[in-house]
mmCIF file of C-alpha atoms in Angstrom:
data_model
loop_
_atom_site.group_PDB
_atom_site.id
_atom_site.type_symbol
_atom_site.label_atom_id
_atom_site.label_comp_id
_atom_site.label_asym_id
_atom_site.label_seq_id
_atom_site.Cartn_x
_atom_site.Cartn_y
_atom_site.Cartn_z
ATOM 1 C CA MET A 1 44.708 33.286 15.796
ATOM 2 C CA ALA A 2 43.021 35.038 12.615
ATOM 3 C CA MET A 3 42.962 31.427 11.029
ATOM 4 C CA LEU A 4 41.456 29.862 13.894
ATOM 5 C CA ARG A 5 38.661 32.467 14.223
ATOM 6 C CA THR A 6 37.996 32.151 10.634
ATOM 7 C CA ARG A 7 37.521 28.294 11.265
ATOM 8 C CA SER A 8 35.477 28.738 14.055
ATOM 9 C CA ARG A 9 33.055 31.084 12.189
ATOM 10 C CA ASP A 10 32.850 28.602 9.385
ATOM 11 C CA LEU A 11 31.970 25.980 11.950
ATOM 12 C CA VAL A 12 29.224 28.003 13.517
ATOM 13 C CA ASN A 13 27.938 28.979 10.104
ATOM 14 C CA LYS A 14 27.719 25.144 9.040
ATOM 15 C CA LEU A 15 25.901 24.298 12.299
ATOM 16 C CA SER A 16 23.364 27.225 12.019
ATOM 17 C CA LEU A 17 22.662 25.883 8.418
ATOM 18 C CA PHE A 18 22.252 22.368 9.688
ATOM 19 C CA ARG A 19 19.825 23.502 12.413
ATOM 20 C CA SER A 20 18.003 25.813 9.887
ATOM 21 C CA SER A 21 17.596 22.634 7.512
ATOM 22 C CA SER A 22 16.541 20.437 10.366
ATOM 23 C CA LEU A 23 13.678 22.826 11.047
ATOM 24 C CA HIS A 24 12.073 22.404 7.626
ATOM 25 C CA SER A 25 12.905 18.734 7.093
ATOM 26 C CA HIS A 26 11.855 15.648 9.058
ATOM 27 C CA ALA A 27 13.491 12.326 8.850
ATOM 28 C CA THR A 28 11.573 9.253 7.719
ATOM 29 C CA SER A 29 12.528 5.478 6.884
ATOM 30 C CA PHE A 30 13.252 4.249 3.301
ATOM 31 C CA GLY A 31 13.967 0.818 4.280
ATOM 32 C CA PHE A 32 16.687 0.790 6.904
ATOM 33 C CA LYS A 33 17.848 4.198 5.727
ATOM 34 C CA GLU A 34 16.811 7.695 7.079
ATOM 35 C CA VAL A 35 15.919 9.972 4.540
ATOM 36 C CA ARG A 36 14.196 13.429 4.364
ATOM 37 C CA GLU A 37 10.381 13.411 4.035
ATOM 38 C CA GLU A 38 10.303 15.187 0.642
ATOM 39 C CA GLU A 39 12.736 12.674 -0.694
ATOM 40 C CA LYS A 40 10.879 9.352 0.220
ATOM 41 C CA SER A 41 7.903 9.579 -2.392
ATOM 42 C CA LYS A 42 10.453 10.074 -5.055
ATOM 43 C CA LEU A 43 12.585 7.130 -3.878
ATOM 44 C CA VAL A 44 9.507 4.911 -3.395
ATOM 45 C CA GLY A 45 8.232 5.974 -6.980
ATOM 46 C CA ASN A 46 11.679 5.070 -8.492
ATOM 47 C CA VAL A 47 11.299 1.724 -6.851
ATOM 48 C CA PHE A 48 7.687 0.904 -8.353
ATOM 49 C CA SER A 49 8.786 2.391 -11.595
ATOM 50 C CA SER A 50 11.779 -0.129 -11.694
ATOM 51 C CA VAL A 51 9.626 -3.125 -10.628
ATOM 52 C CA ALA A 52 6.248 -2.425 -12.461
ATOM 53 C CA SER A 53 6.845 -4.749 -15.564
ATOM 54 C CA ASN A 54 7.810 -7.657 -13.354
ATOM 55 C CA TYR A 55 5.498 -6.955 -10.526
ATOM 56 C CA ASP A 56 2.931 -9.916 -10.956
ATOM 57 C CA LEU A 57 5.691 -12.182 -11.921
ATOM 58 C CA MET A 58 7.756 -11.425 -8.669
ATOM 59 C CA ASN A 59 4.772 -11.641 -6.435
ATOM 60 C CA ASP A 60 4.030 -15.148 -7.735
ATOM 61 C CA VAL A 61 7.829 -16.053 -7.354
ATOM 62 C CA MET A 62 8.138 -14.483 -3.796
ATOM 63 C CA SER A 63 5.037 -15.925 -2.263
ATOM 64 C CA ALA A 64 4.827 -19.166 -4.373
ATOM 65 C CA GLY A 65 1.462 -17.825 -5.678
ATOM 66 C CA LEU A 66 -0.048 -17.335 -2.131
ATOM 67 C CA HIS A 67 -0.613 -13.598 -2.650
ATOM 68 C CA ARG A 68 -3.508 -14.621 -4.964
ATOM 69 C CA LEU A 69 -5.322 -16.362 -2.008
ATOM 70 C CA TRP A 70 -4.538 -13.468 0.280
ATOM 71 C CA LYS A 71 -6.130 -11.004 -2.014
ATOM 72 C CA ASP A 72 -9.202 -13.359 -2.367
ATOM 73 C CA ARG A 73 -9.409 -13.464 1.308
ATOM 74 C CA LEU A 74 -9.290 -9.436 1.409
ATOM 75 C CA VAL A 75 -12.158 -9.182 -1.143
ATOM 76 C CA SER A 76 -14.241 -11.915 0.420
ATOM 77 C CA LYS A 77 -14.173 -9.677 3.791
ATOM 78 C CA LEU A 78 -15.211 -6.497 2.004
ATOM 79 C CA ASN A 79 -18.368 -8.358 0.622
ATOM 80 C CA PRO A 80 -18.718 -6.305 -2.540
ATOM 81 C CA PHE A 81 -22.274 -5.562 -3.761
ATOM 82 C CA PRO A 82 -23.862 -4.339 -7.000
ATOM 83 C CA GLY A 83 -23.999 -0.589 -7.060
ATOM 84 C CA MET A 84 -21.268 0.033 -4.664
ATOM 85 C CA LYS A 85 -18.851 2.891 -4.859
ATOM 86 C CA HIS A 86 -15.187 1.257 -4.010
ATOM 87 C CA LEU A 87 -11.818 2.792 -3.757
ATOM 88 C CA ASP A 88 -8.743 0.652 -4.107
ATOM 89 C CA VAL A 89 -5.478 2.570 -3.198
ATOM 90 C CA ALA A 90 -1.969 1.651 -4.431
ATOM 91 C CA GLY A 91 -3.718 -0.830 -6.711
ATOM 92 C CA GLY A 92 -2.218 0.107 -9.990
ATOM 93 C CA THR A 93 -1.891 -3.263 -11.472
ATOM 94 C CA GLY A 94 -5.674 -3.913 -10.788
ATOM 95 C CA ASP A 95 -5.431 -7.120 -8.695
ATOM 96 C CA ILE A 96 -7.847 -6.102 -6.012
ATOM 97 C CA ALA A 97 -10.154 -4.090 -8.514
ATOM 98 C CA PHE A 98 -10.711 -7.061 -10.841
ATOM 99 C CA ARG A 99 -11.482 -9.260 -7.814
ATOM 100 C CA VAL A 100 -13.997 -6.771 -6.526
ATOM 101 C CA LEU A 101 -15.715 -6.368 -9.880
ATOM 102 C CA GLY A 102 -15.556 -10.235 -10.614
ATOM 103 C CA SER A 103 -17.311 -10.704 -7.188
ATOM 104 C CA ILE A 104 -19.941 -8.005 -8.053
ATOM 105 C CA ASN A 105 -20.552 -9.745 -11.524
ATOM 106 C CA SER A 106 -20.840 -12.966 -9.836
ATOM 107 C CA ILE A 107 -23.783 -11.740 -7.481
ATOM 108 C CA SER A 108 -25.438 -10.208 -10.503
ATOM 109 C CA ARG A 109 -25.372 -13.402 -12.527
ATOM 110 C CA GLY A 110 -26.714 -15.189 -9.736
ATOM 111 C CA ALA A 111 -29.643 -12.913 -9.035
ATOM 112 C CA MET A 112 -30.490 -13.747 -12.760
ATOM 113 C CA GLN A 113 -30.018 -10.203 -13.834
ATOM 114 C CA ASP A 114 -33.455 -8.982 -12.451
ATOM 115 C CA VAL A 115 -34.374 -5.275 -13.136
ATOM 116 C CA VAL A 116 -33.240 -3.915 -9.715
ATOM 117 C CA THR A 117 -29.839 -5.517 -9.857
ATOM 118 C CA GLU A 118 -29.201 -4.728 -13.507
ATOM 119 C CA GLY A 119 -29.829 -1.051 -12.522
ATOM 120 C CA LEU A 120 -27.372 -1.237 -9.609
ATOM 121 C CA ASP A 121 -24.883 -2.693 -12.004
ATOM 122 C CA ASP A 122 -24.863 0.593 -13.997
ATOM 123 C CA GLU A 123 -24.164 2.355 -10.896
ATOM 124 C CA THR A 124 -21.008 0.366 -9.740
ATOM 125 C CA ARG A 125 -17.887 2.245 -9.654
ATOM 126 C CA ILE A 126 -14.555 0.759 -8.801
ATOM 127 C CA TYR A 127 -11.721 3.421 -8.685
ATOM 128 C CA VAL A 128 -8.091 2.256 -8.740
ATOM 129 C CA CYS A 129 -5.910 4.911 -7.316
ATOM 130 C CA ASP A 130 -2.164 4.817 -7.655
ATOM 131 C CA ILE A 131 0.590 7.488 -7.379
ATOM 132 C CA ASN A 132 2.778 5.780 -10.089
ATOM 133 C CA PRO A 133 1.612 5.926 -13.695
ATOM 134 C CA ASN A 134 3.729 3.053 -14.543
ATOM 135 C CA MET A 135 1.836 0.677 -12.426
ATOM 136 C CA LEU A 136 -1.535 2.329 -13.656
ATOM 137 C CA ASN A 137 -0.266 1.501 -17.296
ATOM 138 C CA VAL A 138 0.431 -2.261 -16.250
ATOM 139 C CA GLY A 139 -3.259 -2.362 -14.604
ATOM 140 C CA LYS A 140 -4.948 -0.718 -17.797
ATOM 141 C CA LYS A 141 -3.105 -3.113 -19.956
ATOM 142 C CA ARG A 142 -4.585 -5.961 -17.800
ATOM 143 C CA ALA A 143 -8.009 -4.777 -17.925
ATOM 144 C CA ALA A 144 -8.000 -4.526 -21.845
ATOM 145 C CA GLU A 145 -6.756 -8.187 -21.837
ATOM 146 C CA ARG A 146 -9.623 -9.010 -19.809
ATOM 147 C CA GLY A 147 -12.069 -7.141 -21.855
ATOM 148 C CA LEU A 148 -12.650 -4.402 -18.955
ATOM 149 C CA GLY A 149 -10.914 -1.652 -20.799
ATOM 150 C CA GLU A 150 -14.272 -0.054 -22.174
ATOM 151 C CA GLY A 151 -16.313 -0.407 -18.957
ATOM 152 C CA ARG A 152 -17.765 2.366 -17.056
ATOM 153 C CA SER A 153 -17.565 0.468 -13.782
ATOM 154 C CA LEU A 154 -13.607 0.574 -13.632
ATOM 155 C CA LEU A 155 -11.814 3.749 -13.475
ATOM 156 C CA TRP A 156 -8.246 4.592 -13.129
ATOM 157 C CA VAL A 157 -6.872 7.464 -11.163
ATOM 158 C CA GLU A 158 -3.389 8.851 -10.676
ATOM 159 C CA GLY A 159 -3.423 10.185 -6.982
ATOM 160 C CA ASP A 160 -1.668 10.231 -3.633
ATOM 161 C CA ALA A 161 -3.007 8.138 -0.791
ATOM 162 C CA GLU A 162 -2.314 10.944 1.649
ATOM 163 C CA ALA A 163 -4.283 13.512 -0.278
ATOM 164 C CA LEU A 164 -7.097 11.910 -2.204
ATOM 165 C CA SER A 165 -9.246 13.813 -4.796
ATOM 166 C CA PHE A 166 -12.579 12.060 -3.844
ATOM 167 C CA ASP A 167 -15.325 13.715 -1.963
ATOM 168 C CA ASP A 168 -16.082 13.308 1.704
ATOM 169 C CA CYS A 169 -18.426 10.250 2.435
ATOM 170 C CA SER A 170 -18.254 9.160 -1.162
ATOM 171 C CA MET A 171 -17.198 5.594 -0.883
ATOM 172 C CA ASP A 172 -18.913 2.336 0.308
ATOM 173 C CA GLY A 173 -15.504 0.520 0.518
ATOM 174 C CA TYR A 174 -11.694 1.314 0.772
ATOM 175 C CA THR A 175 -8.950 -1.207 0.207
ATOM 176 C CA ILE A 176 -5.038 -0.879 0.142
ATOM 177 C CA ALA A 177 -3.023 -4.022 -0.517
ATOM 178 C CA PHE A 178 0.721 -4.090 -0.087
ATOM 179 C CA GLY A 179 0.956 -0.202 -0.290
ATOM 180 C CA ILE A 180 0.531 1.501 2.948
ATOM 181 C CA ARG A 181 3.844 0.716 4.341
ATOM 182 C CA ASN A 182 5.439 2.576 1.260
ATOM 183 C CA VAL A 183 3.743 5.979 2.179
ATOM 184 C CA THR A 184 5.408 8.860 4.146
ATOM 185 C CA HIS A 185 2.710 9.396 6.528
ATOM 186 C CA ILE A 186 0.661 6.399 7.583
ATOM 187 C CA GLU A 187 -1.695 8.559 9.808
ATOM 188 C CA LYS A 188 -2.609 10.770 6.763
ATOM 189 C CA VAL A 189 -3.694 7.809 4.646
ATOM 190 C CA LEU A 190 -5.845 6.404 7.409
ATOM 191 C CA ALA A 191 -7.365 9.983 7.980
ATOM 192 C CA GLU A 192 -7.933 10.197 4.070
ATOM 193 C CA ALA A 193 -9.449 6.760 3.993
ATOM 194 C CA TYR A 194 -11.997 7.718 7.012
ATOM 195 C CA ARG A 195 -12.694 10.828 5.233
ATOM 196 C CA VAL A 196 -13.819 9.335 1.821
ATOM 197 C CA LEU A 197 -15.814 6.478 3.374
ATOM 198 C CA LYS A 198 -19.502 6.795 3.945
ATOM 199 C CA ARG A 199 -21.063 5.815 7.368
ATOM 200 C CA GLY A 200 -21.025 1.933 7.301
ATOM 201 C CA GLY A 201 -18.242 2.051 4.990
ATOM 202 C CA ARG A 202 -15.475 -0.564 5.453
ATOM 203 C CA PHE A 203 -11.695 -0.242 5.471
ATOM 204 C CA LEU A 204 -9.437 -3.248 4.636
ATOM 205 C CA CYS A 205 -5.736 -3.205 4.308
ATOM 206 C CA LEU A 206 -3.555 -6.173 3.386
ATOM 207 C CA GLU A 207 -0.030 -5.800 4.257
ATOM 208 C CA LEU A 208 3.081 -7.870 4.967
ATOM 209 C CA SER A 209 3.421 -7.891 8.662
ATOM 210 C CA HIS A 210 5.504 -9.427 11.561
ATOM 211 C CA VAL A 211 6.350 -12.958 12.374
ATOM 212 C CA ASP A 212 6.912 -13.935 16.148
ATOM 213 C CA ILE A 213 6.666 -17.645 16.021
ATOM 214 C CA PRO A 214 10.086 -19.038 17.245
ATOM 215 C CA GLY A 215 11.810 -21.026 14.631
ATOM 216 C CA PHE A 216 9.549 -19.798 11.761
ATOM 217 C CA LYS A 217 10.716 -16.202 12.442
ATOM 218 C CA GLN A 218 14.317 -17.077 11.861
ATOM 219 C CA PHE A 219 13.414 -19.035 8.464
ATOM 220 C CA TYR A 220 11.368 -16.040 7.544
ATOM 221 C CA ASP A 221 14.287 -13.506 8.290
ATOM 222 C CA TYR A 222 16.790 -15.697 6.177
ATOM 223 C CA TYR A 223 14.281 -16.045 3.343
ATOM 224 C CA SER A 224 13.500 -12.101 3.331
ATOM 225 C CA PHE A 225 17.145 -11.023 3.494
ATOM 226 C CA SER A 226 19.033 -13.670 1.690
ATOM 227 C CA VAL A 227 16.554 -15.320 -0.898
ATOM 228 C CA ILE A 228 14.102 -12.320 -2.075
ATOM 229 C CA PRO A 229 16.800 -9.859 -3.017
ATOM 230 C CA ALA A 230 18.617 -12.663 -4.921
ATOM 231 C CA LEU A 231 15.247 -13.396 -6.685
ATOM 232 C CA GLY A 232 14.867 -9.970 -7.538
ATOM 233 C CA GLU A 233 18.334 -9.758 -9.235
ATOM 234 C CA LEU A 234 17.586 -13.149 -11.050
ATOM 235 C CA VAL A 235 14.291 -12.712 -12.269
ATOM 236 C CA ALA A 236 13.760 -8.900 -12.598
ATOM 237 C CA GLY A 237 17.422 -7.866 -12.816
ATOM 238 C CA ASP A 238 16.885 -5.547 -9.813
ATOM 239 C CA ARG A 239 18.369 -6.525 -6.346
ATOM 240 C CA GLN A 240 18.278 -3.211 -4.817
ATOM 241 C CA SER A 241 14.556 -2.671 -5.162
ATOM 242 C CA TYR A 242 13.662 -5.827 -3.478
ATOM 243 C CA GLN A 243 16.205 -5.229 -0.893
ATOM 244 C CA TYR A 244 14.283 -1.991 -0.002
ATOM 245 C CA LEU A 245 10.800 -3.947 -0.108
ATOM 246 C CA VAL A 246 12.163 -6.485 2.364
ATOM 247 C CA GLU A 247 13.583 -3.714 4.838
ATOM 248 C CA SER A 248 10.155 -1.769 4.484
ATOM 249 C CA ILE A 249 8.429 -4.572 5.916
ATOM 250 C CA ARG A 250 10.578 -4.614 8.911
ATOM 251 C CA ARG A 251 10.101 -0.990 9.526
ATOM 252 C CA PHE A 252 6.455 -1.212 9.290
ATOM 253 C CA PRO A 253 4.284 -1.266 12.795
ATOM 254 C CA ASN A 254 3.322 -4.743 14.074
ATOM 255 C CA GLN A 255 0.146 -5.744 14.189
ATOM 256 C CA GLU A 256 -1.247 -4.294 17.431
ATOM 257 C CA THR A 257 0.449 -0.975 16.722
ATOM 258 C CA PHE A 258 -1.127 -0.564 13.520
ATOM 259 C CA ALA A 259 -4.662 -1.619 14.652
ATOM 260 C CA GLY A 260 -4.018 1.235 17.422
ATOM 261 C CA MET A 261 -3.324 3.633 14.409
ATOM 262 C CA ILE A 262 -6.468 2.571 12.725
ATOM 263 C CA SER A 263 -8.581 3.116 15.892
ATOM 264 C CA ASN A 264 -7.054 6.572 16.452
ATOM 265 C CA ALA A 265 -8.060 7.474 12.854
ATOM 266 C CA GLY A 266 -11.696 7.070 14.073
ATOM 267 C CA PHE A 267 -12.547 3.608 12.723
ATOM 268 C CA GLN A 268 -14.511 1.343 15.036
ATOM 269 C CA LYS A 269 -14.701 -2.591 15.518
ATOM 270 C CA VAL A 270 -10.904 -2.673 14.391
ATOM 271 C CA GLU A 271 -9.483 -6.174 14.056
ATOM 272 C CA TYR A 272 -6.909 -8.045 12.042
ATOM 273 C CA GLU A 273 -6.297 -11.502 10.962
ATOM 274 C CA ASN A 274 -2.964 -13.137 10.699
ATOM 275 C CA LEU A 275 -2.164 -15.372 7.518
ATOM 276 C CA VAL A 276 0.793 -17.745 7.385
ATOM 277 C CA GLY A 277 1.785 -16.920 10.864
ATOM 278 C CA GLY A 278 1.903 -13.105 10.466
ATOM 279 C CA VAL A 279 3.780 -13.035 7.206
ATOM 280 C CA VAL A 280 0.861 -10.922 6.144
ATOM 281 C CA ALA A 281 -2.274 -9.518 8.063
ATOM 282 C CA ILE A 282 -5.680 -8.277 6.803
ATOM 283 C CA HIS A 283 -6.599 -5.176 9.007
ATOM 284 C CA SER A 284 -10.300 -3.990 9.017
ATOM 285 C CA GLY A 285 -12.308 -1.200 10.594
ATOM 286 C CA LEU A 286 -15.863 0.279 10.140
ATOM 287 C CA LYS A 287 -16.846 3.879 9.877
ATOM 288 C CA LEU A 288 -19.695 4.470 12.090
#
């Protein structure tokens, strides 16, 4: 009886500890796994530290180069202009920032570098914010290769999308490409995007999304779960990270649900455009 009472007390103590820890830790998804919220950012950080050196190559391999056209489309919807203050979040490799800056430079050249445009060029600031220093290092190296390493217009910031260091109403535009599905709290990211944008500022998100076309969906599922992890192992020597990336897509809200989240954050004129049958979607909103 004494042994039974001891075991009962041990069981009660373990249950009490479990309940206590549950009060201080909420579960969130890491791919198809459930992990504690405080663990997710570290796990995601490990993934992107692992894939950073092969990130661009794998994007080309996985999308057959289509990611370049998707990013071009995103920036065309942004309508960059000389003198703008723009924030690209989770953009460590610089892909979006280089396109934004290139678009602004094209406008300036088309305007024959008149006095007004030249003055605005000096005011242009494109901020690249990423929580992962390895991804930022890749971007800085690519910027230097393009002769953009010493420019004042392109600035690199290590920071968290859920708690940005930028002032309220300080940005004309905000983009996030293939990054928001990796955060712990999507609502916090959207709230921060709304906070830092000026009135009239545009929010744009490019993200892998959900395919609902019969036949194509089955093919896409096979490609995602059978081919992409195998390519990750073959090309980057990292099957596990690409398995997570595939799973994270399926856990991300569908197009309508995500559009609702953007609206709930305060944005107006929220809309989305499906590309390649919903393999990716570009969501947009306006701060009025």
